[in-house]
Short mmCIF file of C-alpha atoms in Angstrom, two decimals:
data_model
loop_
_atom_site.label_atom_id
_atom_site.label_comp_id
_atom_site.label_asym_id
_atom_site.label_seq_id
_atom_site.Cartn_x
_atom_site.Cartn_y
_atom_site.Cartn_z
CA MET A 126 -104.97 85.40 -24.90
CA LEU A 127 -106.68 88.89 -24.04
CA MET A 128 -105.58 90.27 -20.78
CA MET A 129 -108.40 92.15 -18.82
CA THR A 130 -107.53 94.49 -16.16
CA MET A 131 -110.33 94.96 -13.88
CA LEU A 132 -110.63 98.69 -12.72
CA ILE A 133 -112.74 98.56 -9.54
CA LYS A 134 -112.22 101.39 -7.07
CA GLU A 135 -114.93 102.35 -4.91
CA SER A 136 -115.14 103.89 -1.50
CA LEU A 137 -117.69 102.61 1.13
CA ILE A 138 -119.04 104.77 4.06
CA ILE A 139 -119.14 102.60 7.47
CA GLN A 140 -121.35 104.79 9.82
CA GLN A 141 -123.72 101.61 11.53
CA GLU A 142 -123.75 98.06 12.01
CA ARG A 143 -125.36 97.13 8.73
CA ASP A 144 -122.62 98.74 6.97
CA LEU A 145 -120.07 96.01 8.12
CA VAL A 146 -122.59 93.21 6.42
CA TYR A 147 -122.68 95.60 3.04
CA CYS A 148 -118.60 96.30 3.19
CA ARG A 149 -118.02 92.32 4.01
CA ASN A 150 -120.38 91.28 0.96
CA ARG A 151 -118.96 93.88 -1.31
CA VAL A 152 -115.32 92.51 -0.45
CA LYS A 153 -116.55 88.97 -1.02
CA GLU A 154 -118.10 90.03 -4.42
CA VAL A 155 -115.11 91.67 -5.56
CA ALA A 156 -112.54 88.91 -4.23
CA ALA A 157 -114.60 86.40 -6.20
CA LYS A 158 -114.60 88.41 -9.43
CA ILE A 159 -110.88 88.39 -9.47
CA GLY A 160 -110.80 84.72 -8.76
CA MET A 161 -109.53 84.76 -5.37
CA GLY A 162 -109.92 81.35 -3.48
CA ILE A 163 -112.57 80.75 -0.93
CA VAL A 164 -109.72 80.36 1.65
CA ASN A 165 -108.14 83.50 1.09
CA GLN A 166 -111.62 85.36 0.41
CA THR A 167 -112.98 84.28 3.83
CA LYS A 168 -109.66 85.48 5.64
CA LEU A 169 -109.76 88.94 4.02
CA ILE A 170 -113.60 89.29 4.68
CA THR A 171 -112.74 88.45 7.99
CA ALA A 172 -110.05 90.88 8.25
CA THR A 173 -112.32 93.66 6.87
CA SER A 174 -115.07 92.72 9.24
CA GLU A 175 -112.63 93.15 12.39
CA ILE A 176 -111.15 96.51 10.87
CA ALA A 177 -114.43 97.89 9.93
CA ARG A 178 -116.11 97.03 12.95
CA ASN A 179 -112.85 98.63 15.37
CA MET A 180 -113.28 101.95 13.19
CA LEU A 181 -117.23 102.00 13.91
CA ILE A 182 -116.44 101.25 17.77
CA TYR A 183 -113.62 103.07 18.17
CA GLY A 184 -113.10 105.52 15.57
CA GLY A 185 -116.83 106.67 15.28
CA GLY A 186 -117.19 105.19 11.69
CA GLY A 187 -115.25 106.25 8.55
CA THR A 188 -114.37 104.98 4.97
CA MET A 189 -113.15 102.16 3.26
CA ARG A 190 -111.30 102.48 -0.15
CA LEU A 191 -111.45 99.11 -2.02
CA GLU A 192 -109.10 98.73 -4.98
CA VAL A 193 -108.19 96.01 -7.04
CA VAL A 194 -104.38 96.24 -7.48
CA THR A 195 -101.82 94.52 -9.79
CA LYS A 196 -98.14 93.92 -9.39
CA GLY A 197 -96.54 91.92 -12.51
CA LYS A 198 -99.24 88.81 -12.61
CA GLN A 199 -100.20 88.78 -9.16
CA GLU A 200 -103.68 90.40 -8.66
CA GLY A 201 -104.95 91.43 -5.32
CA ILE A 202 -107.56 93.42 -3.17
CA GLN A 203 -106.28 96.91 -1.27
CA LEU A 204 -108.13 98.33 1.20
CA VAL A 205 -107.95 101.34 2.99
CA PHE A 206 -109.97 102.06 6.16
CA GLU A 207 -109.81 105.69 7.46
CA ASP A 208 -111.78 107.51 10.35
CA LYS A 209 -111.04 110.70 11.87
CA GLY A 210 -111.70 109.87 15.44
CA PRO A 211 -109.71 110.00 18.40
CA GLY A 212 -106.86 108.12 17.66
CA ILE A 213 -104.90 105.25 19.06
CA ALA A 214 -102.50 106.27 21.76
CA ASP A 215 -100.09 103.04 21.88
CA ILE A 216 -100.29 101.31 18.85
CA GLN A 217 -97.74 98.72 19.79
CA LYS A 218 -100.23 97.85 22.40
CA ALA A 219 -103.03 97.76 20.36
CA MET A 220 -101.14 95.23 18.07
CA GLN A 221 -100.88 92.64 20.80
CA ASP A 222 -103.15 90.05 21.10
CA GLY A 223 -105.48 90.27 23.74
CA TYR A 224 -105.55 94.24 24.33
CA THR A 225 -108.58 95.93 24.27
CA THR A 226 -109.82 99.15 25.58
CA GLY A 227 -113.01 97.98 25.20
CA ARG A 228 -115.23 94.87 25.64
CA SER A 229 -113.58 92.81 22.79
CA LEU A 230 -111.54 89.92 23.01
CA GLY A 231 -108.47 92.09 21.80
CA MET A 232 -108.31 89.95 18.80
CA GLY A 233 -109.47 92.25 16.03
CA LEU A 234 -106.16 93.87 14.98
CA PRO A 235 -103.52 91.46 15.58
CA GLY A 236 -105.59 88.94 13.75
CA ALA A 237 -106.51 90.79 10.91
CA LYS A 238 -103.08 91.24 10.40
CA ARG A 239 -102.03 87.90 10.36
CA LEU A 240 -105.07 87.30 7.76
CA VAL A 241 -103.53 89.57 5.35
CA ASN A 242 -100.30 89.61 2.99
CA GLU A 243 -100.07 93.50 3.72
CA PHE A 244 -101.06 95.70 7.01
CA VAL A 245 -100.17 99.25 7.90
CA ILE A 246 -101.68 101.13 10.59
CA GLN A 247 -100.91 104.75 11.44
CA SER A 248 -102.89 107.10 13.76
CA ALA A 249 -102.47 110.23 15.64
CA ILE A 250 -104.26 111.43 18.67
CA GLY A 251 -107.04 113.45 17.70
CA GLN A 252 -106.80 113.22 14.18
CA GLY A 253 -107.75 109.82 13.39
CA THR A 254 -106.71 106.35 12.27
CA THR A 255 -105.54 104.79 9.03
CA VAL A 256 -105.61 100.75 8.31
CA LYS A 257 -104.41 99.63 5.03
CA MET A 258 -104.36 96.18 3.90
CA LEU A 259 -103.84 94.12 0.87
CA LYS A 260 -104.49 90.56 0.12
CA TRP A 261 -102.91 88.73 -2.82
CA LYS A 262 -105.16 86.68 -5.10
CA ASN A 263 -103.03 83.50 -4.39
CA GLY A 264 -101.31 85.30 -1.28
CA MET B 85 -136.95 93.66 14.52
CA GLU B 86 -135.41 90.73 12.96
CA LYS B 87 -134.63 87.63 14.97
CA ILE B 88 -132.90 84.39 14.49
CA PRO B 89 -135.81 81.43 15.19
CA ILE B 90 -134.96 79.01 17.67
CA LEU B 91 -136.55 75.60 17.44
CA LYS B 92 -136.87 73.32 20.50
CA MET B 93 -136.71 69.53 19.18
CA GLY B 94 -137.06 67.40 22.32
CA LYS B 95 -134.74 68.11 24.81
CA PHE B 96 -132.53 70.46 22.69
CA LEU B 97 -132.91 73.35 21.06
CA LEU B 98 -132.00 74.14 17.47
CA VAL B 99 -130.70 77.36 15.71
CA THR B 100 -130.13 77.56 12.17
CA ILE B 101 -128.23 80.64 11.42
CA GLN B 102 -129.37 81.70 7.56
CA VAL B 103 -128.89 85.37 7.31
CA ASP B 104 -125.76 87.61 7.49
CA LEU B 105 -124.94 88.27 11.30
CA TYR B 106 -124.82 91.75 12.35
CA ASP B 107 -123.38 92.42 15.79
CA ARG B 108 -127.03 93.73 17.23
CA LEU B 109 -128.73 90.34 15.75
CA ALA B 110 -126.12 87.95 17.35
CA LEU B 111 -126.51 89.76 20.62
CA THR B 112 -130.39 89.09 20.25
CA LEU B 113 -129.94 85.62 19.53
CA GLU B 114 -127.57 85.21 22.74
CA GLU B 115 -130.35 86.73 25.03
CA ASP B 116 -133.11 84.63 23.16
CA LEU B 117 -131.59 81.45 23.33
CA ILE B 118 -130.38 81.66 27.41
CA GLN B 119 -134.15 82.69 27.94
CA MET B 120 -135.08 79.67 25.87
CA VAL B 121 -133.10 77.47 27.88
CA PHE B 122 -134.48 78.85 31.27
CA LYS B 123 -137.69 78.66 29.88
CA THR B 124 -137.71 74.97 28.31
CA GLY B 125 -135.09 73.29 30.69
CA SER B 126 -133.48 72.10 27.62
CA LYS B 127 -130.04 70.11 28.38
CA GLY B 128 -128.78 71.18 24.64
CA VAL B 129 -128.17 73.84 22.32
CA LEU B 130 -127.26 72.91 18.75
CA ILE B 131 -125.76 75.79 16.53
CA ASP B 132 -125.76 75.46 12.89
CA ILE B 133 -123.57 77.74 11.18
CA SER B 134 -123.18 75.91 7.71
CA ALA B 135 -124.67 78.64 5.76
CA LEU B 136 -122.14 81.24 7.69
CA SER B 137 -119.33 82.54 5.26
CA ILE B 138 -117.48 84.81 7.92
CA VAL B 139 -117.07 84.31 11.86
CA ASP B 140 -115.44 87.14 13.41
CA SER B 141 -113.97 87.87 16.77
CA PHE B 142 -117.21 89.39 17.68
CA MET B 143 -119.39 86.20 16.28
CA GLY B 144 -116.54 84.07 18.34
CA LYS B 145 -117.14 85.51 21.43
CA ILE B 146 -120.99 84.88 21.24
CA ILE B 147 -120.71 81.57 20.56
CA GLY B 148 -118.74 81.51 23.47
CA ASN B 149 -120.45 83.12 25.59
CA ILE B 150 -123.59 81.13 24.54
CA ALA B 151 -121.70 77.74 25.47
CA GLY B 152 -120.38 79.31 28.69
CA MET B 153 -123.66 80.63 29.61
CA SER B 154 -125.83 77.54 28.63
CA SER B 155 -123.27 75.54 30.59
CA ILE B 156 -123.94 77.28 33.83
CA MET B 157 -127.43 76.63 33.07
CA ASP B 158 -126.50 72.78 32.59
CA ALA B 159 -127.21 72.92 28.99
CA GLU B 160 -124.35 71.90 26.48
CA THR B 161 -123.78 73.72 23.37
CA VAL B 162 -122.66 72.18 20.08
CA VAL B 163 -121.63 74.11 16.87
CA VAL B 164 -122.08 72.34 13.53
CA GLY B 165 -121.55 72.77 9.86
CA MET B 166 -118.72 75.09 10.35
CA GLN B 167 -117.17 75.64 6.56
CA PRO B 168 -113.46 74.52 6.18
CA ALA B 169 -112.40 78.11 5.33
CA VAL B 170 -114.09 79.48 7.93
CA ALA B 171 -112.11 77.20 10.54
CA ILE B 172 -108.99 77.82 8.81
CA THR B 173 -109.67 81.56 9.06
CA LEU B 174 -110.51 81.22 12.95
CA ILE B 175 -107.25 79.71 13.89
CA GLU B 176 -105.24 81.93 12.05
CA LEU B 177 -107.32 84.78 13.63
CA GLY B 178 -106.28 83.59 16.91
CA LEU B 179 -109.52 82.02 18.14
CA PRO B 180 -109.76 78.43 18.54
CA LEU B 181 -113.22 78.28 20.27
CA SER B 182 -112.00 76.27 22.90
CA GLY B 183 -114.79 75.26 25.17
CA VAL B 184 -117.24 74.83 22.41
CA HIS B 185 -118.16 71.43 21.23
CA THR B 186 -118.22 71.32 17.61
CA ALA B 187 -119.32 68.63 15.09
CA LEU B 188 -119.65 68.18 11.23
CA ASN B 189 -123.33 68.22 10.85
CA VAL B 190 -126.62 68.60 12.32
CA GLU B 191 -126.75 64.49 12.67
CA LYS B 192 -123.74 64.23 14.11
CA GLY B 193 -123.96 67.14 16.55
CA MET B 194 -127.75 65.48 17.70
CA ALA B 195 -125.52 62.43 18.13
CA LEU B 196 -122.91 64.10 20.64
CA LEU B 197 -125.64 66.09 22.45
CA GLU B 198 -127.62 62.67 23.11
CA SER B 199 -124.02 60.78 23.91
CA ARG B 200 -123.66 63.66 26.72
CA MET B 201 -127.11 63.31 28.18
CA PRO B 202 -126.92 61.61 31.73
CA PRO B 203 -128.70 58.05 31.94
CA SER B 204 -132.22 59.47 32.57
CA LEU B 205 -132.66 56.93 36.04
CA ASP B 206 -130.37 57.44 38.96
CA ASP B 207 -126.75 56.51 39.26
CA ALA B 208 -125.31 59.75 39.03
CA ASN B 209 -121.98 59.47 40.73
CA ASP B 210 -119.67 58.26 37.90
CA ASP B 211 -118.61 60.79 34.99
CA ASP B 212 -117.79 64.29 36.16
CA VAL B 213 -115.71 65.08 33.99
CA ASP B 214 -115.16 68.76 33.25
#
């Protein structure tokens, strides 16, 4: 059998609300393309939506890098969200359920973390925030 | 400006969301619905989300808001048609949508709304469960 390796690696700009819809749709498209099941697809696009919105509201927008990654036989999608916003003062607090500095429900960051397989957040005051997450196809 | 149509069906309002919801559109829907409840005196709002492949915390909040505001204005809200994957995701996200009535489809949602309407005549002293 022929093993096909898909080379998808792209960068999307998130500057306005409509970009969120485009991002979600693109992630869904790629997820479907690598054969990710519908539940995992839904989890991943929901996490995408949460993080992209956070980046838009708190970070003033930024970029999302989308990449199909493999580890052995596993295939998955890695997303890196990067903004040059004010940064998060207390990441531990931001990762708590129900904590918000805005008007949201405070479920975005902790919720997104629960929906993916790997989740790393880094932030520096005055420099910006980077969120890296990964969802395996069968994860 | 893009809008989600709200249909009046007898005592109830029916909303079928067929497009990708972005935040502004969801907020507009929230406003329009409350205005419609006020204008028409509707006793129930049925929101069909069967075409939505995602409900994130923002949309969840809007749905909760609509239910809460309608309730203050004496109208019940039922959300119908949620896809299984969306339900699984919402729970994991930490958003159980408590306080919002749900039903499997429009038909069952309508039946639920009907069943919750008080008998049109007198006798209002029995079921005050809330």
